[in-house]
Amino acid sequence: MKTKIEPSFRESVDLMFNRAVALMELSPGLEEKIRVCNATYTVRFGVRLRGQIHTFTGYRSVHSEHMEPVKGGIRYSLAVHQDEVEALAALMTYKCALVEAPFGGSKGGLRVDPRAWEEHELEQITRRFAYELIKRDLINPAQNVPAPDMGTGEREMAWIADQYKRMNTTDINYRACVTGKPINAGGIQGRVEATGRGVQYALHEFFRHPEDVQAAHLSGGLDGKRVIVQGLGNVGYHAAKFLREEDGCKIIAIIEHDGGLMNEAGLDVEAVRNWITRHGGVKGYPDATYIPEGARCLEEVCDILVPAAMEGVINIGNAERIKAPLIIEAANGPITAGADDILRQKGTVIIPDMYANAGGVTVSYFEWVKNLSHIRFGRIGRRQEEGRHQLLVNELDRLNHGIGDAWELSPDFKQKYLRGAGELELVRSGLDDTMRSAYQAMREVWHSRQDVTDLRTAAYLVSISRVAASYRAMGL
Ligand code: GLU
C-alpha cells in the first residue's frame, strides 16, 4: 500500500529534476524557469447528450516554450487532474530535448471515461474540447500540436484535425495541427506502433553495450530473456509483440486492469490481446495462470520488467519487493521518486521514461514534418534508389556470367537489395537512429561522471542542458 509520504506525480518529477540540477552549474533563476510549468489552461464545457447537459473538465498544460510548437498527447481518463497533466507536460519537455525533437513540452487531458460513451457522443465531446483549445491557439500547427495518449487514438486525432480545419479554412498546414492521425487523414506509416517499437529499439541499443548489460546483472542478448509486461494497451502490446516475435523474448507475465496472467513457457501476446478485446479483461484466458491481484506479478522474478500502463505503479509500497534487475519505463512516470531511490540502492537498472517511450513523439515529429512538406517520405527518391541498385545487380550478373556462373547470390539478396525504402522503412530507420543517439548521449554522461550513477539522472542532465542552451540563446 502507498503511504502518505509518497509525493504526487508532479512532485516526483520535480524531485528527479532537482536531483539532476544539483549536479549542474545552472543559475538558480534559470533552474526555476526550466522546472516550472509556464501555463495550464482549464476548461469546463457542457455538451448536450442523452437529453441533458453534461459538463466536462479538460486541461492543456504548457511546460516549456523554449521551442515551438509545444508537443504532447491528450489523455482521456477519469483520473485526469491538473497535477498529472503538469507532470506529463514537464516530461514531454525533457523527452523532446533528449531525442532532439524540436519542440517544447505540453500535455492535455479530459476527465472522461471513453468507454462510457458511444462513438458519436465521443466525437461531439472531442470536437467541443478541441474547439475550446483551438480558439486559444492551444491546438495550432505552429504553436501546440497534440497527439494520442491514454484513452485516445487515431480516431480522436482525425476529429481534432477536422475541427481545426473547419475553424481555419485557409490554413494550408492544417493537418500539422495534430499528430497520430490515420493514414488517410494525413498520418504517417508506423505511428501507431511507434512507442512500442521505440521500446524495442531502446532495448536493442542497451544490449549493444555489454558493460551496461552487466550493470543490470544480465548477460548475452535479448534472446530468451524473461519479460513481464504491465498494460497491454497500444504501447505494451506493440513492445511485447516485437520483443517476442522478433527478438525471442519470453513474455512470462502480462498484467491488466482486472488481474495478471502468468506462464513460464511464454504467453502468446496476440492471443491475449484478442482475448481482452472480446472479454474486456484477461480473466478466463485459457493458457495461463490467472492472478486476481495483478500488481503481485510485478514482483515476480524476471529479467526485464516493462511497466507500460500508467504512473505510480512502482511506488514505495512495492519497490522493495521488485526483483527485476532491469526495468524499462514504457509508460510515463511508472516509478515514483521514492521507489526510484529504493531501486537505485538495490542496483536495479532503470531505462527512464523520457527516453524509453520517446518513440511516439519521435514519429510524431516525422508526421508533422510530412504534413508541413505536403509529401510522403520516400516518394521522390525510392525508384531512383531501386534503379541504382538494379544497375549493380545487373553488373554482378554480367561479371558472374563472364566467369561461367561460378558463384551465386543468396536467394533473397536480390529481392531485399532491390527494394527501395518506402515510408514505413524510413520511419523505422529514423526512429532507430534517434533511439541509438539518445541512448549514447545518456550513457556517455552515466559512464563519464562519477557523480552520476543512473540513467535517469544522466537523461535529465542531457535534456536540461539542451533546454538551458536554448534559453541562453534567447538571451535568458
Ligand atoms: N503521448 C505520447 C507521449 O507521452 C506522444 C506525444 C506526441 O506524440 O506528441 O510521449
Short mmCIF file of C-alpha atoms and ligand atoms in Angstrom, two decimals:
data_model
loop_
_atom_site.label_atom_id
_atom_site.label_comp_id
_atom_site.label_asym_id
_atom_site.label_seq_id
_atom_site.Cartn_x
_atom_site.Cartn_y
_atom_site.Cartn_z
CA MET A 1 0.00 0.00 0.00
CA LYS A 2 1.10 3.55 -0.70
CA THR A 3 1.73 5.57 2.44
CA LYS A 4 1.20 9.27 2.98
CA ILE A 5 4.80 10.25 2.33
CA GLU A 6 4.60 9.33 -1.34
CA PRO A 7 4.80 12.65 -3.22
CA SER A 8 2.38 13.49 -6.03
CA PHE A 9 3.34 12.69 -9.63
CA ARG A 10 4.35 16.29 -10.31
CA GLU A 11 6.38 16.47 -7.11
CA SER A 12 8.00 13.20 -8.10
CA VAL A 13 9.10 14.66 -11.44
CA ASP A 14 10.34 17.80 -9.66
CA LEU A 15 12.33 15.70 -7.18
CA MET A 16 14.04 13.85 -10.00
CA PHE A 17 14.67 17.16 -11.77
CA ASN A 18 16.15 18.65 -8.58
CA ARG A 19 18.43 15.68 -8.09
CA ALA A 20 19.84 16.25 -11.57
CA VAL A 21 20.19 20.06 -11.45
CA ALA A 22 22.07 19.73 -8.14
CA LEU A 23 24.85 18.27 -10.30
CA MET A 24 24.76 21.13 -12.80
CA GLU A 25 26.03 24.68 -12.83
CA LEU A 26 22.80 26.47 -13.67
CA SER A 27 21.89 29.86 -12.30
CA PRO A 28 19.04 29.47 -9.76
CA GLY A 29 16.82 31.71 -11.90
CA LEU A 30 17.26 29.56 -14.98
CA GLU A 31 16.79 26.37 -12.98
CA GLU A 32 13.44 27.65 -11.71
CA LYS A 33 12.45 28.84 -15.21
CA ILE A 34 13.02 25.38 -16.64
CA ARG A 35 11.35 23.48 -13.79
CA VAL A 36 8.04 25.31 -13.57
CA CYS A 37 5.10 24.82 -15.88
CA ASN A 38 4.54 28.00 -17.92
CA ALA A 39 0.75 27.79 -18.01
CA THR A 40 -2.12 25.40 -17.53
CA TYR A 41 -5.45 26.17 -19.10
CA THR A 42 -8.54 24.61 -17.53
CA VAL A 43 -11.79 24.46 -19.40
CA ARG A 44 -15.23 23.31 -18.30
CA PHE A 45 -17.73 22.92 -21.08
CA GLY A 46 -21.17 21.47 -21.45
CA VAL A 47 -22.32 19.06 -24.15
CA ARG A 48 -25.94 18.08 -24.62
CA LEU A 49 -26.02 14.28 -24.63
CA ARG A 50 -28.79 11.78 -23.92
CA GLY A 51 -31.27 14.60 -23.29
CA GLN A 52 -29.28 16.55 -20.74
CA ILE A 53 -26.23 18.77 -20.45
CA HIS A 54 -23.07 17.04 -19.24
CA THR A 55 -20.18 19.15 -18.03
CA PHE A 56 -16.63 18.03 -18.77
CA THR A 57 -13.34 19.33 -17.37
CA GLY A 58 -10.27 19.45 -19.60
CA TYR A 59 -6.72 20.76 -19.38
CA ARG A 60 -3.92 21.76 -21.68
CA SER A 61 -0.70 22.48 -19.89
CA VAL A 62 2.33 24.11 -21.50
CA HIS A 63 5.51 23.35 -19.62
CA SER A 64 8.21 24.98 -21.70
CA GLU A 65 8.17 27.11 -24.84
CA HIS A 66 11.91 27.24 -25.41
CA MET A 67 10.97 25.70 -28.77
CA GLU A 68 7.64 25.96 -30.55
CA PRO A 69 5.35 24.31 -31.28
CA VAL A 70 4.99 22.60 -27.96
CA LYS A 71 4.12 18.93 -28.16
CA GLY A 72 2.40 16.24 -26.13
CA GLY A 73 -0.60 13.95 -26.09
CA ILE A 74 -4.17 14.36 -24.92
CA ARG A 75 -5.35 11.80 -22.39
CA TYR A 76 -8.93 10.69 -21.74
CA SER A 77 -9.42 9.26 -18.28
CA LEU A 78 -11.49 9.89 -15.16
CA ALA A 79 -8.23 10.17 -13.21
CA VAL A 80 -7.02 13.22 -15.19
CA HIS A 81 -6.23 16.22 -13.00
CA GLN A 82 -4.03 19.30 -13.14
CA ASP A 83 -1.09 17.86 -11.22
CA GLU A 84 -0.92 14.85 -13.54
CA VAL A 85 -1.17 16.92 -16.72
CA GLU A 86 1.58 19.25 -15.50
CA ALA A 87 3.88 16.36 -14.60
CA LEU A 88 3.31 14.84 -18.04
CA ALA A 89 3.92 18.19 -19.77
CA ALA A 90 7.25 18.54 -17.95
CA LEU A 91 8.25 15.03 -19.03
CA MET A 92 7.42 16.00 -22.63
CA THR A 93 9.89 18.91 -22.46
CA TYR A 94 12.70 16.63 -21.29
CA LYS A 95 11.71 13.84 -23.68
CA CYS A 96 11.71 16.08 -26.75
CA ALA A 97 15.07 17.58 -25.78
CA LEU A 98 16.58 14.14 -25.23
CA VAL A 99 15.56 12.79 -28.64
CA GLU A 100 16.17 16.12 -30.38
CA ALA A 101 12.59 16.61 -31.50
CA PRO A 102 12.44 20.41 -31.93
CA PHE A 103 9.51 21.01 -29.60
CA GLY A 104 8.68 22.38 -26.18
CA GLY A 105 6.63 20.25 -23.79
CA SER A 106 2.87 20.18 -23.34
CA LYS A 107 0.13 17.78 -22.34
CA GLY A 108 -3.62 17.71 -22.27
CA GLY A 109 -6.27 15.73 -20.56
CA LEU A 110 -10.02 15.40 -20.46
CA ARG A 111 -11.79 13.94 -17.48
CA VAL A 112 -13.98 11.41 -19.22
CA ASP A 113 -14.35 7.65 -19.32
CA PRO A 114 -14.17 6.94 -23.06
CA ARG A 115 -15.86 3.56 -22.57
CA ALA A 116 -18.94 5.19 -21.07
CA TRP A 117 -19.89 6.95 -24.33
CA GLU A 118 -20.93 5.92 -27.83
CA GLU A 119 -18.68 6.83 -30.73
CA HIS A 120 -20.88 9.70 -31.96
CA GLU A 121 -21.07 11.09 -28.42
CA LEU A 122 -17.29 10.94 -28.03
CA GLU A 123 -16.99 12.76 -31.34
CA GLN A 124 -19.21 15.57 -30.04
CA ILE A 125 -17.23 15.77 -26.79
CA THR A 126 -13.88 15.73 -28.62
CA ARG A 127 -14.90 18.38 -31.14
CA ARG A 128 -16.16 20.62 -28.36
CA PHE A 129 -12.94 20.21 -26.34
CA ALA A 130 -10.89 20.80 -29.49
CA TYR A 131 -12.93 23.95 -30.25
CA GLU A 132 -12.06 25.37 -26.83
CA LEU A 133 -8.36 24.67 -27.30
CA ILE A 134 -8.20 25.80 -30.96
CA LYS A 135 -9.71 29.20 -30.28
CA ARG A 136 -6.93 29.84 -27.73
CA ASP A 137 -4.16 28.57 -30.04
CA LEU A 138 -3.66 25.61 -27.73
CA ILE A 139 -4.03 23.49 -30.86
CA ASN A 140 -2.14 25.06 -33.76
CA PRO A 141 0.49 23.72 -36.21
CA ALA A 142 2.97 26.44 -35.21
CA GLN A 143 2.24 26.61 -31.51
CA ASN A 144 0.80 23.50 -29.93
CA VAL A 145 0.47 20.09 -31.55
CA PRO A 146 -1.34 17.36 -29.58
CA ALA A 147 -1.15 13.61 -30.18
CA PRO A 148 -2.72 10.44 -28.77
CA ASP A 149 -2.15 9.32 -25.20
CA MET A 150 -4.02 7.00 -22.82
CA GLY A 151 -7.66 6.66 -23.89
CA THR A 152 -7.22 8.40 -27.26
CA GLY A 153 -6.01 7.25 -30.66
CA GLU A 154 -6.17 7.89 -34.40
CA ARG A 155 -9.92 8.42 -34.38
CA GLU A 156 -9.83 11.31 -31.90
CA MET A 157 -6.88 12.89 -33.73
CA ALA A 158 -8.81 12.81 -37.02
CA TRP A 159 -11.74 14.61 -35.34
CA ILE A 160 -9.40 17.22 -33.89
CA ALA A 161 -7.70 17.84 -37.27
CA ASP A 162 -11.08 18.19 -38.94
CA GLN A 163 -12.33 20.57 -36.25
CA TYR A 164 -9.21 22.70 -36.70
CA LYS A 165 -9.76 22.76 -40.46
CA ARG A 166 -13.37 23.91 -40.05
CA MET A 167 -12.19 26.79 -37.90
CA ASN A 168 -9.14 27.66 -40.06
CA THR A 169 -10.36 27.14 -43.58
CA THR A 170 -7.39 28.84 -45.26
CA ASP A 171 -4.58 27.26 -43.26
CA ILE A 172 -2.77 25.12 -45.82
CA ASN A 173 -0.87 23.41 -42.97
CA TYR A 174 -3.96 22.45 -41.05
CA ARG A 175 -3.00 18.78 -40.96
CA ALA A 176 0.09 19.57 -38.90
CA CYS A 177 -2.11 20.78 -36.02
CA VAL A 178 -2.16 17.30 -34.51
CA THR A 179 -0.20 14.06 -34.98
CA GLY A 180 -1.15 10.41 -34.66
CA LYS A 181 -3.82 10.78 -37.35
CA PRO A 182 -4.99 7.87 -39.51
CA ILE A 183 -3.08 7.46 -42.78
CA ASN A 184 -5.99 8.65 -44.88
CA ALA A 185 -6.24 11.84 -42.82
CA GLY A 186 -2.59 12.83 -43.14
CA GLY A 187 -0.99 10.37 -40.72
CA ILE A 188 2.28 8.55 -41.22
CA GLN A 189 3.11 4.86 -41.51
CA GLY A 190 4.43 3.39 -38.28
CA ARG A 191 2.97 5.97 -35.85
CA VAL A 192 0.64 3.51 -34.11
CA GLU A 193 3.45 1.06 -33.38
CA ALA A 194 6.00 3.81 -32.74
CA THR A 195 6.15 3.90 -28.94
CA GLY A 196 6.32 0.11 -28.65
CA ARG A 197 8.83 -0.02 -31.48
CA GLY A 198 10.89 2.62 -29.66
CA VAL A 199 10.90 0.46 -26.52
CA GLN A 200 12.25 -2.41 -28.62
CA TYR A 201 14.94 -0.21 -30.24
CA ALA A 202 15.89 1.13 -26.79
CA LEU A 203 16.47 -2.42 -25.58
CA HIS A 204 18.43 -3.28 -28.74
CA GLU A 205 20.73 -0.36 -28.03
CA PHE A 206 21.05 -1.22 -24.33
CA PHE A 207 22.07 -4.78 -25.20
CA ARG A 208 24.70 -3.48 -27.65
CA HIS A 209 26.72 -2.36 -24.61
CA PRO A 210 27.95 -5.37 -22.60
CA GLU A 211 29.08 -3.07 -19.76
CA ASP A 212 25.55 -1.75 -19.34
CA VAL A 213 24.05 -5.24 -19.55
CA GLN A 214 26.46 -6.31 -16.85
CA ALA A 215 25.45 -3.36 -14.66
CA ALA A 216 21.96 -4.91 -14.71
CA HIS A 217 23.44 -8.29 -13.70
CA LEU A 218 22.40 -9.74 -17.03
CA SER A 219 24.40 -11.24 -19.86
CA GLY A 220 24.05 -12.02 -23.55
CA GLY A 221 21.38 -10.53 -25.79
CA LEU A 222 17.60 -10.29 -25.76
CA ASP A 223 17.02 -13.84 -26.99
CA GLY A 224 15.41 -15.95 -24.28
CA LYS A 225 15.05 -13.09 -21.79
CA ARG A 226 12.06 -13.41 -19.47
CA VAL A 227 9.87 -10.34 -19.66
CA ILE A 228 6.91 -9.08 -17.61
CA VAL A 229 4.67 -6.51 -19.27
CA GLN A 230 2.24 -4.37 -17.34
CA GLY A 231 -0.54 -2.97 -19.53
CA LEU A 232 -1.42 -4.38 -22.94
CA GLY A 233 -2.59 -1.09 -24.44
CA ASN A 234 -1.05 0.33 -27.58
CA VAL A 235 2.45 0.68 -26.09
CA GLY A 236 2.63 -2.54 -24.06
CA TYR A 237 1.07 -4.61 -26.83
CA HIS A 238 3.50 -3.50 -29.53
CA ALA A 239 6.54 -3.71 -27.27
CA ALA A 240 5.59 -7.23 -26.12
CA LYS A 241 4.74 -8.35 -29.64
CA PHE A 242 8.02 -7.17 -31.18
CA LEU A 243 10.15 -8.46 -28.30
CA ARG A 244 8.53 -11.87 -28.57
CA GLU A 245 8.23 -12.25 -32.34
CA GLU A 246 11.44 -10.56 -33.44
CA ASP A 247 13.85 -10.84 -30.52
CA GLY A 248 13.00 -14.21 -28.98
CA CYS A 249 11.96 -12.86 -25.57
CA LYS A 250 9.57 -14.88 -23.45
CA ILE A 251 6.64 -12.85 -22.14
CA ILE A 252 6.13 -14.71 -18.85
CA ALA A 253 3.50 -12.37 -17.40
CA ILE A 254 1.01 -9.80 -18.64
CA ILE A 255 -0.77 -7.55 -16.16
CA GLU A 256 -4.04 -5.83 -17.00
CA HIS A 257 -6.63 -3.85 -15.03
CA ASP A 258 -8.52 -6.98 -13.95
CA GLY A 259 -5.54 -9.15 -12.97
CA GLY A 260 -2.41 -10.84 -14.24
CA LEU A 261 -1.60 -13.84 -16.42
CA MET A 262 1.47 -15.97 -15.85
CA ASN A 263 3.03 -18.66 -17.98
CA GLU A 264 6.70 -19.58 -17.59
CA ALA A 265 6.70 -21.05 -21.11
CA GLY A 266 5.73 -17.64 -22.53
CA LEU A 267 2.40 -16.05 -23.38
CA ASP A 268 1.05 -15.61 -26.90
CA VAL A 269 0.70 -11.81 -26.95
CA GLU A 270 -1.63 -11.78 -29.94
CA ALA A 271 -3.95 -14.34 -28.36
CA VAL A 272 -4.05 -12.45 -25.06
CA ARG A 273 -4.81 -9.20 -26.87
CA ASN A 274 -7.66 -10.86 -28.79
CA TRP A 275 -8.98 -12.29 -25.55
CA ILE A 276 -9.00 -8.82 -23.93
CA THR A 277 -10.80 -7.34 -26.94
CA ARG A 278 -13.50 -10.00 -26.73
CA HIS A 279 -13.88 -10.28 -22.95
CA GLY A 280 -12.86 -6.86 -21.65
CA GLY A 281 -10.04 -8.27 -19.49
CA VAL A 282 -7.58 -11.12 -19.08
CA LYS A 283 -9.68 -13.21 -16.68
CA GLY A 284 -10.55 -16.62 -18.09
CA TYR A 285 -7.71 -16.71 -20.65
CA PRO A 286 -7.01 -20.42 -21.04
CA ASP A 287 -3.22 -20.84 -21.45
CA ALA A 288 -2.02 -19.19 -18.26
CA THR A 289 -2.39 -18.97 -14.50
CA TYR A 290 -4.71 -16.12 -13.57
CA ILE A 291 -3.64 -13.93 -10.63
CA PRO A 292 -6.54 -11.71 -9.48
CA GLU A 293 -4.24 -9.23 -7.75
CA GLY A 294 -2.30 -8.29 -10.89
CA ALA A 295 0.16 -5.96 -9.15
CA ARG A 296 1.68 -9.04 -7.47
CA CYS A 297 3.05 -10.11 -10.86
CA LEU A 298 5.25 -7.00 -10.90
CA GLU A 299 7.15 -8.63 -8.06
CA GLU A 300 7.87 -11.91 -9.85
CA VAL A 301 11.37 -12.99 -10.84
CA CYS A 302 12.17 -11.99 -14.43
CA ASP A 303 14.93 -10.38 -16.50
CA ILE A 304 13.11 -7.32 -17.78
CA LEU A 305 10.08 -5.53 -16.36
CA VAL A 306 8.12 -3.30 -18.74
CA PRO A 307 5.60 -1.06 -16.96
CA ALA A 308 3.53 0.21 -19.90
CA ALA A 309 0.31 1.41 -18.30
CA MET A 310 0.33 4.46 -16.10
CA GLU A 311 2.17 6.46 -13.48
CA GLY A 312 3.00 5.40 -9.94
CA VAL A 313 2.58 1.62 -10.30
CA ILE A 314 6.00 1.05 -8.75
CA ASN A 315 5.99 3.05 -5.55
CA ILE A 316 7.38 2.98 -2.04
CA GLY A 317 4.80 0.34 -1.19
CA ASN A 318 6.19 -2.34 -3.54
CA ALA A 319 9.62 -1.16 -4.75
CA GLU A 320 11.48 -3.24 -2.17
CA ARG A 321 9.85 -6.42 -3.50
CA ILE A 322 10.54 -5.78 -7.19
CA LYS A 323 13.02 -8.41 -8.34
CA ALA A 324 13.61 -7.41 -11.97
CA PRO A 325 17.23 -6.33 -12.45
CA LEU A 326 16.25 -4.21 -15.46
CA ILE A 327 13.16 -2.02 -15.76
CA ILE A 328 12.26 -0.14 -18.91
CA GLU A 329 9.65 2.58 -18.35
CA ALA A 330 7.38 2.29 -21.37
CA ALA A 331 4.74 4.40 -19.58
CA ASN A 332 5.24 7.94 -18.30
CA GLY A 333 6.22 8.06 -14.63
CA PRO A 334 5.55 4.42 -13.65
CA ILE A 335 8.23 4.63 -10.92
CA THR A 336 7.75 7.26 -8.22
CA ALA A 337 10.72 9.26 -6.93
CA GLY A 338 10.63 7.28 -3.67
CA ALA A 339 10.61 3.95 -5.49
CA ASP A 340 13.40 5.18 -7.72
CA ASP A 341 15.59 5.77 -4.64
CA ILE A 342 14.88 2.28 -3.32
CA LEU A 343 15.54 0.61 -6.67
CA ARG A 344 18.74 2.51 -7.30
CA GLN A 345 20.05 1.42 -3.92
CA LYS A 346 19.24 -2.17 -4.82
CA GLY A 347 21.24 -1.78 -8.03
CA THR A 348 18.26 -2.09 -10.38
CA VAL A 349 18.99 -0.54 -13.76
CA ILE A 350 16.14 1.69 -14.94
CA ILE A 351 15.86 2.83 -18.55
CA PRO A 352 13.90 6.03 -17.90
CA ASP A 353 10.55 7.02 -19.40
CA MET A 354 11.72 10.21 -21.08
CA TYR A 355 13.96 8.03 -23.23
CA ALA A 356 12.20 4.67 -23.30
CA ASN A 357 8.82 5.91 -24.53
CA ALA A 358 10.09 8.69 -26.76
CA GLY A 359 9.37 6.65 -29.90
CA GLY A 360 5.85 8.10 -30.05
CA VAL A 361 6.86 11.73 -30.15
CA THR A 362 9.77 10.96 -32.46
CA VAL A 363 7.45 9.56 -35.12
CA SER A 364 5.01 12.40 -34.37
CA TYR A 365 7.85 14.71 -35.35
CA PHE A 366 8.21 12.86 -38.66
CA GLU A 367 4.45 13.12 -39.21
CA TRP A 368 4.48 16.87 -38.51
CA VAL A 369 7.35 17.33 -40.98
CA LYS A 370 5.49 15.23 -43.55
CA ASN A 371 2.38 17.39 -43.11
CA LEU A 372 4.31 20.62 -43.47
CA SER A 373 6.20 19.39 -46.52
CA HIS A 374 3.00 18.01 -48.08
CA ILE A 375 4.78 14.95 -49.41
CA ARG A 376 5.22 11.42 -48.19
CA PHE A 377 8.72 10.27 -47.24
CA GLY A 378 10.31 8.20 -50.00
CA ARG A 379 8.10 9.49 -52.81
CA ILE A 380 10.86 11.33 -54.63
CA GLY A 381 13.85 9.02 -54.19
CA ARG A 382 12.52 5.48 -53.97
CA ARG A 383 12.51 4.44 -57.64
CA GLN A 384 15.78 6.17 -58.31
CA GLU A 385 17.34 4.18 -55.46
CA GLU A 386 15.86 0.99 -56.89
CA GLY A 387 17.24 1.88 -60.33
CA ARG A 388 20.76 2.28 -59.00
CA HIS A 389 20.53 -0.99 -57.10
CA GLN A 390 19.30 -2.68 -60.26
CA LEU A 391 22.39 -1.38 -62.08
CA LEU A 392 24.66 -3.01 -59.52
CA VAL A 393 22.78 -6.32 -59.59
CA ASN A 394 22.90 -6.38 -63.41
CA GLU A 395 26.62 -5.70 -63.28
CA LEU A 396 27.18 -8.52 -60.77
CA ASP A 397 25.19 -10.88 -63.02
CA ARG A 398 27.26 -9.84 -66.04
CA LEU A 399 30.56 -10.42 -64.23
CA ASN A 400 29.28 -13.77 -62.96
CA HIS A 401 28.38 -14.91 -66.49
CA GLY A 402 31.90 -13.90 -67.54
CA ILE A 403 33.38 -16.44 -65.12
CA GLY A 404 30.94 -19.21 -66.09
CA ASP A 405 28.37 -18.60 -63.37
CA ALA A 406 30.91 -19.57 -60.70
CA TRP A 407 29.05 -18.05 -57.81
CA GLU A 408 25.51 -17.44 -56.79
CA LEU A 409 23.90 -14.62 -54.86
CA SER A 410 21.99 -15.77 -51.78
CA PRO A 411 18.36 -16.34 -52.77
CA ASP A 412 16.67 -13.33 -51.13
CA PHE A 413 19.58 -10.91 -51.66
CA LYS A 414 18.27 -9.51 -54.93
CA GLN A 415 14.76 -9.07 -53.67
CA LYS A 416 15.87 -7.34 -50.47
CA TYR A 417 18.56 -5.23 -52.04
CA LEU A 418 16.46 -4.10 -54.98
CA ARG A 419 13.58 -2.79 -52.90
CA GLY A 420 13.90 0.97 -52.28
CA ALA A 421 12.79 2.22 -48.88
CA GLY A 422 9.15 3.25 -48.54
CA GLU A 423 7.68 5.44 -45.83
CA LEU A 424 7.49 2.70 -43.18
CA GLU A 425 11.12 1.66 -43.66
CA LEU A 426 12.24 5.28 -43.49
CA VAL A 427 10.21 5.97 -40.36
CA ARG A 428 11.67 2.91 -38.65
CA SER A 429 15.16 3.85 -39.73
CA GLY A 430 14.74 7.40 -38.39
CA LEU A 431 13.33 6.06 -35.14
CA ASP A 432 16.13 3.53 -34.72
CA ASP A 433 18.74 6.21 -35.32
CA THR A 434 17.06 8.52 -32.81
CA MET A 435 16.90 5.84 -30.11
CA ARG A 436 20.54 4.93 -30.64
CA SER A 437 21.83 8.50 -30.49
CA ALA A 438 19.76 9.44 -27.46
CA TYR A 439 20.93 6.36 -25.58
CA GLN A 440 24.53 7.12 -26.41
CA ALA A 441 24.15 10.70 -25.16
CA MET A 442 22.74 9.38 -21.85
CA ARG A 443 25.26 6.61 -21.38
CA GLU A 444 28.17 8.89 -22.02
CA VAL A 445 27.10 11.02 -19.05
CA TRP A 446 26.34 7.90 -16.99
CA HIS A 447 29.80 6.45 -17.52
CA SER A 448 31.91 9.57 -17.63
CA ARG A 449 30.75 11.25 -14.44
CA GLN A 450 31.49 9.83 -11.01
CA ASP A 451 28.52 11.66 -9.51
CA VAL A 452 26.02 10.18 -11.98
CA THR A 453 25.11 6.63 -11.07
CA ASP A 454 21.92 6.06 -13.01
CA LEU A 455 20.46 6.55 -16.48
CA ARG A 456 17.59 8.76 -15.32
CA THR A 457 19.88 11.38 -13.82
CA ALA A 458 22.01 11.15 -16.96
CA ALA A 459 18.91 11.65 -19.13
CA TYR A 460 17.88 14.72 -17.13
CA LEU A 461 21.39 16.16 -17.39
CA VAL A 462 21.39 15.81 -21.18
CA SER A 463 17.88 17.25 -21.54
CA ILE A 464 18.20 20.09 -19.09
CA SER A 465 21.48 21.25 -20.57
CA ARG A 466 19.90 21.33 -24.03
CA VAL A 467 16.86 23.27 -22.79
CA ALA A 468 19.16 25.64 -20.88
CA ALA A 469 21.22 26.19 -24.04
CA SER A 470 18.04 27.17 -25.92
CA TYR A 471 17.05 29.63 -23.22
CA ARG A 472 20.56 31.11 -23.16
CA ALA A 473 20.47 31.50 -26.94
CA MET A 474 17.25 33.50 -26.49
CA GLY A 475 19.13 35.77 -24.10
CA LEU A 476 17.59 34.48 -20.86
N1 GLU B 1 1.51 10.89 -25.72
C1 GLU B 1 2.77 10.45 -26.20
C2 GLU B 1 3.86 10.71 -25.17
O1 GLU B 1 3.60 10.74 -24.00
C3 GLU B 1 3.09 11.04 -27.57
C4 GLU B 1 3.25 12.51 -27.63
C5 GLU B 1 3.37 13.05 -29.05
O2 GLU B 1 3.49 12.29 -29.97
O3 GLU B 1 3.35 14.29 -29.16
O4 GLU B 1 5.01 10.80 -25.47
#
